[in-house]
Tab-separated table of C-alpha atoms in Angstrom:
chain	number	residue	atom	x	y	z
A	114	MET	CA	14.825	-80.657	24.972
A	115	SER	CA	12.873	-83.426	23.252
A	116	LEU	CA	9.512	-82.262	24.374
A	117	PRO	CA	8.411	-78.744	25.258
A	118	LEU	CA	6.984	-79.851	28.645
A	119	ILE	CA	7.939	-78.941	32.222
A	120	GLY	CA	7.094	-81.347	35.030
A	121	ILE	CA	5.839	-79.479	38.058
A	122	LEU	CA	6.364	-81.464	41.267
A	123	ARG	CA	4.522	-79.384	43.749
A	124	GLY	CA	4.619	-80.948	47.233
A	125	LEU	CA	7.571	-83.243	46.500
A	126	SER	CA	9.695	-84.199	49.513
A	127	PRO	CA	13.471	-84.730	49.399
A	128	GLY	CA	13.167	-88.424	50.275
A	129	GLU	CA	11.277	-89.174	47.093
A	130	ALA	CA	12.755	-86.631	44.817
A	131	VAL	CA	15.207	-88.843	42.890
A	132	ASP	CA	12.895	-91.688	42.319
A	133	VAL	CA	10.030	-89.436	41.160
A	134	GLY	CA	12.417	-87.485	38.945
A	135	GLU	CA	13.851	-90.629	37.376
A	136	ALA	CA	10.262	-91.724	36.560
A	137	VAL	CA	9.362	-88.373	34.953
A	138	LEU	CA	12.610	-88.270	32.986
A	139	ALA	CA	12.126	-91.845	31.746
A	140	ALA	CA	8.780	-90.770	30.275
A	141	GLY	CA	10.476	-88.062	28.226
A	142	ILE	CA	9.877	-84.914	30.319
A	143	GLU	CA	13.400	-83.310	30.563
A	144	ARG	CA	12.531	-80.133	32.369
A	145	ILE	CA	11.546	-80.670	35.997
A	146	GLU	CA	10.849	-78.076	38.564
A	147	VAL	CA	10.174	-78.214	42.265
A	148	PRO	CA	8.019	-75.257	43.462
A	149	LEU	CA	9.498	-73.414	46.413
A	150	ASN	CA	6.318	-73.918	48.404
A	151	SER	CA	7.103	-77.584	48.679
A	152	PRO	CA	8.564	-79.230	51.754
A	153	ASP	CA	12.386	-78.426	51.926
A	154	PRO	CA	12.379	-77.662	48.153
A	155	LEU	CA	16.099	-76.744	47.934
A	156	GLN	CA	17.194	-80.077	49.227
A	157	SER	CA	14.956	-81.723	46.634
A	158	ILE	CA	16.369	-79.588	43.921
A	159	ARG	CA	19.954	-80.359	45.136
A	160	ARG	CA	19.240	-84.203	45.077
A	161	LEU	CA	17.572	-84.022	41.649
A	162	ALA	CA	20.459	-81.941	40.206
A	163	GLU	CA	23.039	-84.305	41.648
A	164	ALA	CA	21.265	-87.414	40.204
A	165	LEU	CA	19.733	-86.046	36.998
A	166	GLY	CA	21.463	-82.806	36.220
A	167	ASP	CA	23.465	-84.263	33.387
A	168	ARG	CA	20.359	-85.588	31.667
A	169	ALA	CA	17.585	-83.155	32.675
A	170	LEU	CA	17.143	-79.435	33.379
A	171	ILE	CA	16.314	-79.226	37.054
A	172	GLY	CA	14.866	-76.011	38.485
A	173	ALA	CA	12.738	-74.216	40.993
A	174	GLY	CA	9.185	-73.034	40.602
A	175	THR	CA	7.106	-70.356	42.378
A	176	VAL	CA	10.191	-68.192	42.464
A	177	LEU	CA	9.187	-64.702	43.608
A	178	THR	CA	12.374	-62.879	44.408
A	179	ALA	CA	15.927	-62.606	43.065
A	180	ALA	CA	17.225	-63.944	46.335
A	181	GLN	CA	15.186	-67.125	45.759
A	182	ALA	CA	16.612	-67.489	42.332
A	183	ARG	CA	20.149	-67.158	43.817
A	184	ASP	CA	19.275	-69.823	46.466
A	185	ALA	CA	17.971	-72.153	43.786
A	186	PHE	CA	21.006	-71.734	41.662
A	187	ALA	CA	23.235	-72.570	44.596
A	188	ALA	CA	21.203	-75.743	45.196
A	189	GLY	CA	21.818	-76.737	41.488
A	190	ALA	CA	18.895	-75.304	39.766
A	191	ARG	CA	19.340	-74.174	36.120
A	192	LEU	CA	15.655	-73.374	35.463
A	193	ILE	CA	13.493	-70.734	37.181
A	194	VAL	CA	9.727	-70.726	36.741
A	195	SER	CA	7.619	-68.014	38.287
A	196	PRO	CA	3.744	-67.480	38.531
A	197	ASN	CA	4.260	-63.778	37.848
A	198	CYS	CA	6.362	-61.349	35.874
A	199	ARG	CA	9.148	-59.584	37.962
A	200	PRO	CA	11.854	-58.119	35.771
A	201	ALA	CA	14.383	-58.239	38.710
A	202	VAL	CA	13.895	-61.998	39.030
A	203	ILE	CA	14.249	-62.599	35.262
A	204	GLU	CA	17.340	-60.483	35.062
A	205	GLU	CA	19.044	-62.205	37.999
A	206	THR	CA	18.039	-65.666	36.595
A	207	ARG	CA	19.548	-64.765	33.323
A	208	ARG	CA	22.628	-63.235	34.945
A	209	LEU	CA	23.224	-66.543	36.483
A	210	GLY	CA	22.892	-68.497	33.289
A	211	MET	CA	19.618	-70.188	33.979
A	212	GLU	CA	16.446	-70.429	31.890
A	213	SER	CA	13.729	-68.035	32.874
A	214	TRP	CA	10.030	-68.811	32.496
A	215	PRO	CA	7.954	-66.076	34.091
A	216	GLY	CA	4.280	-66.216	34.362
A	217	VAL	CA	2.237	-63.806	32.196
A	218	ALA	CA	-1.490	-63.130	31.659
A	219	THR	CA	-1.380	-59.911	29.537
A	220	PRO	CA	0.589	-58.542	26.632
A	221	SER	CA	2.115	-55.862	28.977
A	222	GLU	CA	3.444	-58.552	31.232
A	223	ALA	CA	4.691	-60.589	28.247
A	224	PHE	CA	6.651	-57.725	26.755
A	225	ASP	CA	8.083	-56.736	30.141
A	226	ALA	CA	9.211	-60.360	30.613
A	227	LEU	CA	10.794	-60.472	27.128
A	228	ASP	CA	12.515	-57.128	27.609
A	229	ALA	CA	14.119	-58.489	30.896
A	230	GLY	CA	15.480	-61.487	28.982
A	231	ALA	CA	12.952	-64.317	29.650
A	232	SER	CA	13.710	-67.475	27.844
A	233	GLY	CA	10.033	-68.062	27.159
A	234	LEU	CA	6.656	-67.346	28.690
A	235	LYS	CA	4.469	-69.223	31.064
A	236	LEU	CA	0.833	-68.475	30.118
A	237	PHE	CA	-0.780	-68.599	33.555
A	238	PRO	CA	-3.446	-69.427	34.466
A	239	ALA	CA	-4.036	-70.925	31.072
A	240	VAL	CA	-7.575	-72.056	31.886
A	241	GLN	CA	-8.574	-68.501	32.622
A	242	ILE	CA	-6.836	-66.879	29.614
A	243	GLY	CA	-8.181	-69.407	27.253
A	244	ILE	CA	-7.134	-70.378	23.727
A	245	GLU	CA	-8.640	-67.242	22.076
A	246	GLY	CA	-6.759	-65.007	24.675
A	247	MET	CA	-3.486	-66.875	23.955
A	248	GLN	CA	-3.895	-66.328	20.233
A	249	ALA	CA	-4.651	-62.605	20.692
A	250	MET	CA	-1.446	-62.338	22.701
A	251	ARG	CA	0.534	-64.507	20.227
A	252	ALA	CA	-0.460	-62.149	17.355
A	253	VAL	CA	1.504	-59.296	18.832
A	254	LEU	CA	4.437	-61.122	20.254
A	255	PRO	CA	7.771	-61.427	18.379
A	256	PRO	CA	8.017	-64.376	16.042
A	257	GLY	CA	9.561	-67.374	17.757
A	258	THR	CA	8.442	-66.486	21.362
A	259	MET	CA	7.885	-69.733	23.174
A	260	LEU	CA	4.578	-70.005	25.032
A	261	LEU	CA	3.826	-72.718	27.620
A	262	ALA	CA	0.273	-73.155	28.770
A	263	VAL	CA	0.226	-73.818	32.545
A	264	GLY	CA	-2.776	-74.210	34.819
A	265	GLY	CA	-5.877	-76.270	34.189
A	266	ILE	CA	-4.814	-78.000	30.923
A	267	GLY	CA	-4.308	-81.729	30.363
A	268	THR	CA	-4.899	-84.681	28.199
A	269	ASP	CA	-8.484	-83.665	27.413
A	270	ASP	CA	-7.593	-80.442	25.775
A	271	PHE	CA	-3.987	-80.833	24.520
A	272	ALA	CA	-5.360	-81.192	20.913
A	273	ASP	CA	-7.300	-77.934	21.233
A	274	TRP	CA	-4.432	-75.885	22.685
A	275	ARG	CA	-1.862	-77.427	20.194
A	276	ALA	CA	-4.197	-76.618	17.275
A	277	GLY	CA	-4.484	-73.170	18.684
A	278	GLY	CA	-0.853	-72.574	18.475
A	279	ILE	CA	0.586	-73.214	22.003
A	280	ASP	CA	4.259	-74.357	22.079
A	281	GLY	CA	4.235	-76.409	25.184
A	282	ALA	CA	2.777	-77.010	28.646
A	283	GLY	CA	3.591	-77.148	32.237
A	284	LEU	CA	2.235	-80.253	33.934
A	285	GLY	CA	1.295	-79.944	37.556
A	286	SER	CA	-1.465	-81.804	39.381
A	287	ALA	CA	-2.098	-83.966	36.302
A	288	LEU	CA	1.438	-85.283	36.739
A	289	TYR	CA	2.233	-85.307	40.445
A	290	ALA	CA	0.369	-85.059	43.795
A	291	PRO	CA	1.768	-85.854	47.243
A	292	GLY	CA	1.225	-89.506	48.183
A	293	LEU	CA	1.630	-90.962	44.670
A	294	THR	CA	4.397	-93.460	44.251
A	295	ALA	CA	7.245	-92.970	41.722
A	296	ALA	CA	5.643	-95.716	39.553
A	297	GLU	CA	2.243	-93.975	39.587
A	298	VAL	CA	3.831	-90.672	38.648
A	299	GLY	CA	5.741	-92.435	35.961
A	300	GLU	CA	2.541	-93.862	34.494
A	301	ARG	CA	0.918	-90.418	34.571
A	302	ALA	CA	3.889	-88.899	32.884
A	303	ARG	CA	3.773	-91.592	30.101
A	304	SER	CA	0.133	-90.989	29.564
A	305	LEU	CA	0.640	-87.167	29.375
A	306	VAL	CA	3.532	-87.412	26.949
A	307	ALA	CA	1.567	-89.828	24.771
A	308	ALA	CA	-1.396	-87.590	24.748
A	309	TRP	CA	0.776	-84.546	23.919
A	310	ARG	CA	2.425	-86.365	21.053
A	311	ALA	CA	-0.914	-87.650	19.623
A	312	ALA	CA	-2.396	-84.163	19.847
A	313	GLY	CA	0.334	-82.939	17.541
A	314	GLY	CA	0.218	-85.784	15.132
A	315	GLU	CA	3.617	-87.013	16.289
């Protein structure tokens, strides 16, 4: 993974999946997830995995059950992102050999997620937890734990979050919204990647 960013394509439809995915990947975002509350998400995941799976990590988001994780895996997903911490989902995700990024908002959830085998943690909603809350959690987590801020952060505060110690970010509405063309999503992706790199002095 060249950048610790996940592109969240909530609302994506199968017909646009490949074009939008190509645009996001071309900007340097190599983890792409389709939330399961999108139109026909498994078909979008299948198309993305077939077209981009050798160049990007394609996955499902808003995964709430182990059965949904299995369905996503069957469609070609190799990344599972959740808004919450459910050890059964994490354990099934890891059993299938996929990356698991559960949502956590408290130290208890964070440790439960890590105990279940999470690849990293999705700090959600980041805008509510805040940088100070993230730092307090970071202080007690095992060294090397990957934390991605998701929910309400973007180009305006990348620098503050990076200075605060966050490892990466999930990019949702700042990256994609239904009705945008692939070219428009690509432009947003390039701007977000440039801002993330600039915030880290890269």
